PDB file of C-alpha atoms in Angstrom:
ATOM      1  CA  MET E   1      -7.323  27.372   9.681  1.00 56.00           C
ATOM      2  CA  LEU E   2      -4.569  28.892  11.651  1.00 60.00           C
ATOM      3  CA  VAL E   3      -1.427  26.821  12.247  1.00 53.00           C
ATOM      4  CA  TYR E   4       1.401  27.630  14.633  1.00 58.00           C
ATOM      5  CA  ILE E   5       4.698  26.097  14.013  1.00 61.00           C
ATOM      6  CA  VAL E   6       7.064  26.081  17.061  1.00 65.00           C
ATOM      7  CA  VAL E   7      10.806  26.168  16.490  1.00 62.00           C
ATOM      8  CA  PHE E   8      12.825  25.330  19.542  1.00 65.00           C
ATOM      9  CA  ASP E   9      16.230  26.679  18.528  1.00 66.00           C
ATOM     10  CA  LYS E  10      18.194  28.434  15.762  1.00 66.00           C
ATOM     11  CA  THR E  11      19.535  25.116  14.428  1.00 66.00           C
ATOM     12  CA  SER E  12      16.079  23.741  13.833  1.00 66.00           C
ATOM     13  CA  PHE E  13      15.001  27.032  12.305  1.00 64.00           C
ATOM     14  CA  SER E  14      17.821  26.992   9.880  1.00 66.00           C
ATOM     15  CA  ILE E  15      17.267  23.399   8.960  1.00 65.00           C
ATOM     16  CA  SER E  16      13.568  24.157   8.341  1.00 70.00           C
ATOM     17  CA  GLN E  17      14.479  27.096   6.227  1.00 72.00           C
ATOM     18  CA  LYS E  18      16.927  25.173   4.115  1.00 73.00           C
ATOM     19  CA  LEU E  19      14.479  22.240   3.601  1.00 75.00           C
ATOM     20  CA  PHE E  20      11.751  24.773   2.525  1.00 74.00           C
ATOM     21  CA  SER E  21      14.137  26.494   0.143  1.00 76.00           C
ATOM     22  CA  ASP E  22      15.359  23.070  -1.288  1.00 78.00           C
ATOM     23  CA  ILE E  23      11.803  21.960  -1.896  1.00 75.00           C
ATOM     24  CA  THR E  24      10.764  25.275  -3.368  1.00 75.00           C
ATOM     25  CA  SER E  25      13.638  25.021  -5.922  1.00 77.00           C
ATOM     26  CA  PHE E  26      12.838  21.379  -6.667  1.00 77.00           C
ATOM     27  CA  ILE E  27       9.167  22.371  -7.405  1.00 74.00           C
ATOM     28  CA  LYS E  28      10.183  25.288  -9.651  1.00 74.00           C
ATOM     29  CA  ASP E  29      12.598  22.957 -11.640  1.00 74.00           C
ATOM     30  CA  ARG E  30       9.811  20.306 -12.061  1.00 70.00           C
ATOM     31  CA  TYR E  31       6.533  22.119 -12.149  1.00 64.00           C
ATOM     32  CA  ILE E  32       5.511  22.257 -15.762  1.00 56.00           C
ATOM     33  CA  GLU E  33       2.322  21.880 -17.687  1.00 47.00           C
ATOM     34  CA  GLU E  34       1.874  18.553 -19.378  1.00 47.00           C
ATOM     35  CA  PRO E  35       0.868  18.414 -23.026  1.00 47.00           C
ATOM     36  CA  LEU E  36      -2.992  17.874 -23.442  1.00 44.00           C
ATOM     37  CA  CYS E  37      -4.187  15.338 -25.991  1.00 49.00           C
ATOM     38  CA  PHE E  38      -7.623  16.709 -26.458  1.00 44.00           C
ATOM     39  CA  LYS E  39      -8.663  18.585 -29.784  1.00 43.00           C
ATOM     40  CA  ALA E  40     -12.270  19.449 -30.760  1.00 43.00           C
ATOM     41  CA  ALA E  41     -13.822  17.855 -27.861  1.00 44.00           C
ATOM     42  CA  ARG E  42     -12.346  14.423 -28.576  1.00 44.00           C
ATOM     43  CA  VAL E  43      -9.305  12.601 -27.346  1.00 45.00           C
ATOM     44  CA  GLU E  44      -6.626  12.135 -30.096  1.00 46.00           C
ATOM     45  CA  ALA E  45      -3.664   9.684 -30.043  1.00 47.00           C
ATOM     46  CA  CYS E  46      -0.801  11.143 -28.244  1.00 49.00           C
ATOM     47  CA  GLU E  47       2.785  10.391 -29.224  1.00 52.00           C
ATOM     48  CA  CYS E  48       3.720   9.898 -25.580  1.00 51.00           C
ATOM     49  CA  ALA E  49       1.103   7.188 -25.009  1.00 48.00           C
ATOM     50  CA  PRO E  50       1.217   4.594 -27.766  1.00 52.00           C
ATOM     51  CA  TYR E  51      -1.741   2.275 -28.150  1.00 51.00           C
ATOM     52  CA  PRO E  52      -0.934  -1.328 -27.412  1.00 56.00           C
ATOM     53  CA  SER E  53      -1.615  -3.985 -30.016  1.00 62.00           C
ATOM     54  CA  GLY E  54      -3.497  -7.373 -29.475  1.00 69.00           C
ATOM     55  CA  SER E  55      -6.950  -8.178 -28.884  1.00 74.00           C
ATOM     56  CA  LEU E  56      -9.015  -7.331 -25.952  1.00 75.00           C
ATOM     57  CA  ASP E  57      -9.365 -10.895 -24.847  1.00 72.00           C
ATOM     58  CA  GLU E  58      -5.471 -11.380 -24.917  1.00 75.00           C
ATOM     59  CA  ARG E  59      -4.915  -8.260 -22.889  1.00 71.00           C
ATOM     60  CA  LEU E  60      -7.498  -9.407 -20.255  1.00 68.00           C
ATOM     61  CA  LYS E  61      -5.602 -12.770 -19.804  1.00 68.00           C
ATOM     62  CA  GLN E  62      -2.501 -10.799 -18.940  1.00 69.00           C
ATOM     63  CA  ILE E  63      -3.857  -8.743 -15.915  1.00 73.00           C
ATOM     64  CA  ASP E  64      -1.038  -7.870 -13.618  1.00 83.00           C
ATOM     65  CA  GLU E  65      -1.214  -8.071  -9.662  1.00 90.00           C
ATOM     66  CA  SER E  66      -3.517  -5.519  -8.076  1.00 92.00           C
ATOM     67  CA  PHE E  67      -2.727  -2.611  -5.791  1.00 95.00           C
ATOM     68  CA  SER E  68      -3.830  -4.705  -2.889  1.00 95.00           C
ATOM     69  CA  GLU E  69      -1.666  -7.785  -3.868  1.00 95.00           C
ATOM     70  CA  MET E  70       1.354  -5.618  -4.448  1.00 96.00           C
ATOM     71  CA  LEU E  71       1.060  -3.839  -1.077  1.00 97.00           C
ATOM     72  CA  LEU E  72       0.753  -7.114   0.760  1.00 96.00           C
ATOM     73  CA  ARG E  73       3.655  -8.582  -1.101  1.00 96.00           C
ATOM     74  CA  LYS E  74       5.772  -5.494  -0.418  1.00 97.00           C
ATOM     75  CA  ILE E  75       4.783  -5.697   3.350  1.00 97.00           C
ATOM     76  CA  ASP E  76       6.046  -9.311   3.522  1.00 96.00           C
ATOM     77  CA  GLU E  77       9.449  -8.406   1.468  1.00 96.00           C
ATOM     78  CA  ARG E  78      10.134  -5.701   3.976  1.00 96.00           C
ATOM     79  CA  GLY E  79       9.541  -8.182   6.966  1.00 97.00           C
ATOM     80  CA  MET E  80       6.827  -5.836   8.368  1.00 96.00           C
ATOM     81  CA  THR E  81       3.600  -6.823   9.995  1.00 96.00           C
ATOM     82  CA  ASP E  82       0.431  -5.390   8.650  1.00 96.00           C
ATOM     83  CA  ALA E  83      -0.086  -3.354  11.816  1.00 96.00           C
ATOM     84  CA  GLU E  84       3.512  -1.876  11.552  1.00 97.00           C
ATOM     85  CA  CYS E  85       2.782  -0.764   8.064  1.00 96.00           C
ATOM     86  CA  TYR E  86      -0.556   0.796   8.394  1.00 95.00           C
ATOM     87  CA  LYS E  87       0.592   2.562  11.577  1.00 95.00           C
ATOM     88  CA  LYS E  88       3.700   3.857   9.811  1.00 95.00           C
ATOM     89  CA  ALA E  89       1.607   5.010   7.012  1.00 95.00           C
ATOM     90  CA  ASN E  90      -0.671   6.817   9.286  1.00 93.00           C
ATOM     91  CA  VAL E  91      -3.624   4.849   7.939  1.00 94.00           C
ATOM     92  CA  ASP E  92      -6.780   3.719   9.937  1.00 92.00           C
ATOM     93  CA  ARG E  93      -6.937  -0.045  10.614  1.00 95.00           C
ATOM     94  CA  LYS E  94     -10.406  -0.164   9.116  1.00 95.00           C
ATOM     95  CA  LEU E  95      -9.271   1.155   5.953  1.00 95.00           C
ATOM     96  CA  PHE E  96      -6.309  -1.331   5.840  1.00 95.00           C
ATOM     97  CA  SER E  97      -8.717  -4.142   6.507  1.00 96.00           C
ATOM     98  CA  LYS E  98     -10.779  -3.072   3.545  1.00 96.00           C
ATOM     99  CA  ILE E  99      -7.661  -3.162   1.133  1.00 95.00           C
ATOM    100  CA  ARG E 100      -6.599  -6.441   2.642  1.00 94.00           C
ATOM    101  CA  SER E 101      -9.984  -8.105   2.102  1.00 95.00           C
ATOM    102  CA  ASN E 102     -10.762  -6.790  -1.383  1.00 95.00           C
ATOM    103  CA  VAL E 103      -8.148  -7.694  -4.034  1.00 93.00           C
ATOM    104  CA  ASN E 104      -9.705  -5.000  -6.303  1.00 92.00           C
ATOM    105  CA  TYR E 105      -9.914  -2.223  -3.748  1.00 94.00           C
ATOM    106  CA  LYS E 106      -9.166   1.258  -5.336  1.00 94.00           C
ATOM    107  CA  PRO E 107      -7.514   3.648  -2.854  1.00 95.00           C
ATOM    108  CA  SER E 108      -7.084   7.279  -3.018  1.00 94.00           C
ATOM    109  CA  LYS E 109      -3.745   8.569  -4.256  1.00 95.00           C
ATOM    110  CA  THR E 110      -2.875   9.915  -0.825  1.00 95.00           C
ATOM    111  CA  THR E 111      -3.413   6.402   0.550  1.00 95.00           C
ATOM    112  CA  VAL E 112      -1.054   4.860  -1.933  1.00 96.00           C
ATOM    113  CA  ILE E 113       1.546   7.486  -1.270  1.00 96.00           C
ATOM    114  CA  ALA E 114       1.257   6.985   2.551  1.00 96.00           C
ATOM    115  CA  PHE E 115       1.897   3.181   1.983  1.00 97.00           C
ATOM    116  CA  VAL E 116       4.849   4.100  -0.272  1.00 97.00           C
ATOM    117  CA  ILE E 117       6.409   6.124   2.485  1.00 96.00           C
ATOM    118  CA  ALA E 118       5.668   3.435   4.986  1.00 97.00           C
ATOM    119  CA  LEU E 119       7.367   0.836   2.900  1.00 97.00           C
ATOM    120  CA  GLU E 120      10.118   3.233   1.923  1.00 97.00           C
ATOM    121  CA  LEU E 121       9.774   2.277  -1.797  1.00 96.00           C
ATOM    122  CA  SER E 122      12.197   3.623  -4.537  1.00 96.00           C
ATOM    123  CA  LEU E 123      10.805   6.102  -7.165  1.00 95.00           C
ATOM    124  CA  ASP E 124      10.554   3.050  -9.453  1.00 95.00           C
ATOM    125  CA  GLU E 125       8.562   1.113  -7.029  1.00 96.00           C
ATOM    126  CA  THR E 126       6.506   4.141  -6.193  1.00 96.00           C
ATOM    127  CA  GLU E 127       5.504   4.672  -9.909  1.00 95.00           C
ATOM    128  CA  ASP E 128       4.737   0.910 -10.157  1.00 95.00           C
ATOM    129  CA  MET E 129       2.429   0.889  -7.136  1.00 96.00           C
ATOM    130  CA  LEU E 130       0.762   4.092  -8.198  1.00 96.00           C
ATOM    131  CA  ARG E 131      -0.008   2.427 -11.640  1.00 94.00           C
ATOM    132  CA  LYS E 132      -1.586  -0.522  -9.900  1.00 94.00           C
ATOM    133  CA  ALA E 133      -4.059   1.946  -8.286  1.00 94.00           C
ATOM    134  CA  GLY E 134      -4.554   3.939 -11.552  1.00 93.00           C
ATOM    135  CA  PHE E 135      -2.359   6.797 -10.583  1.00 96.00           C
ATOM    136  CA  ALA E 136       0.928   8.404 -11.575  1.00 94.00           C
ATOM    137  CA  LEU E 137       3.356  11.103 -10.314  1.00 94.00           C
ATOM    138  CA  SER E 138       3.139  14.121 -12.432  1.00 92.00           C
ATOM    139  CA  HIS E 139       5.304  17.191 -12.709  1.00 91.00           C
ATOM    140  CA  SER E 140       2.339  19.327 -13.161  1.00 92.00           C
ATOM    141  CA  ASN E 141       1.109  18.797  -9.632  1.00 93.00           C
ATOM    142  CA  LYS E 142       2.990  20.239  -6.531  1.00 94.00           C
ATOM    143  CA  PHE E 143       1.806  17.379  -4.389  1.00 95.00           C
ATOM    144  CA  ASP E 144       3.590  14.862  -6.627  1.00 96.00           C
ATOM    145  CA  ILE E 145       6.651  16.975  -6.817  1.00 95.00           C
ATOM    146  CA  ILE E 146       6.903  17.164  -3.007  1.00 95.00           C
ATOM    147  CA  VAL E 147       6.502  13.489  -2.690  1.00 96.00           C
ATOM    148  CA  GLU E 148       9.040  12.756  -5.414  1.00 96.00           C
ATOM    149  CA  TYR E 149      11.601  15.255  -3.650  1.00 96.00           C
ATOM    150  CA  PHE E 150      11.301  13.236  -0.317  1.00 96.00           C
ATOM    151  CA  ILE E 151      11.465   9.918  -1.837  1.00 96.00           C
ATOM    152  CA  SER E 152      14.447  10.974  -4.173  1.00 95.00           C
ATOM    153  CA  HIS E 153      16.163  12.252  -1.038  1.00 95.00           C
ATOM    154  CA  GLY E 154      15.502   9.083   1.096  1.00 96.00           C
ATOM    155  CA  ASN E 155      13.280  10.975   3.585  1.00 95.00           C
ATOM    156  CA  TYR E 156      10.388   8.738   4.437  1.00 96.00           C
ATOM    157  CA  ASN E 157       9.184  10.675   7.614  1.00 94.00           C
ATOM    158  CA  ILE E 158       5.486  11.068   6.955  1.00 93.00           C
ATOM    159  CA  TYR E 159       5.132  13.718   9.454  1.00 91.00           C
ATOM    160  CA  GLU E 160       7.864  15.930   8.017  1.00 93.00           C
ATOM    161  CA  ILE E 161       6.336  15.263   4.534  1.00 94.00           C
ATOM    162  CA  ASN E 162       2.803  16.273   5.918  1.00 92.00           C
ATOM    163  CA  GLU E 163       4.429  19.444   7.355  1.00 91.00           C
ATOM    164  CA  VAL E 164       5.898  20.487   3.944  1.00 92.00           C
ATOM    165  CA  LEU E 165       2.577  19.456   2.126  1.00 92.00           C
ATOM    166  CA  TYR E 166       0.658  21.727   4.363  1.00 91.00           C
ATOM    167  CA  GLN E 167       3.162  24.549   3.887  1.00 91.00           C
ATOM    168  CA  PHE E 168       2.437  24.341   0.159  1.00 91.00           C
ATOM    169  CA  ASP E 169      -1.413  24.121   0.693  1.00 92.00           C
ATOM    170  CA  GLN E 170      -1.645  20.427  -0.243  1.00 93.00           C
ATOM    171  CA  ASN E 171      -3.489  17.631   1.349  1.00 92.00           C
ATOM    172  CA  GLY E 172      -1.590  15.482   3.873  1.00 92.00           C
ATOM    173  CA  LEU E 173      -0.863  11.736   3.750  1.00 92.00           C
ATOM    174  CA  GLY E 174      -2.741   9.124   5.922  1.00 79.00           C
ATOM    175  CA  VAL E 175      -5.821   9.785   8.114  1.00 62.00           C
TER     176      VAL E 175
END
């Protein structure tokens, strides 16, 4: 794919260069390999992930809200309409309808991040929403580091984020 980026003036070019430089530095500082917890083709207990105690029945009685429930709650807390949120997230109405109608819907990680950006969530809220969908931010993944950079800098412009993701050969957010 050949992509042309048009820069209209020197100020825009210098801002774009500075942003690219900042993100490159941010990635270099955080792009590390996470320790593997696999030995001899079996998973071993890892110090970083302690195994919780209690019976399975006790744990199943304490199920937290789902991704779908959290998303709808956050939309209400932000005073947004559903349409405002999915449009700002660059997500198709049909996909949003599936999420709304199925409390156990399992979205892709990019869909979760698109809603995080639309709702302008903090890093803590982002990590919570990702956990609800079965994901996490990782410093061994460029996509995650770029997203973390934008959130930590309070920049929730999905189009600017997508531009930077594409510059680093990563998938974009939304449809």
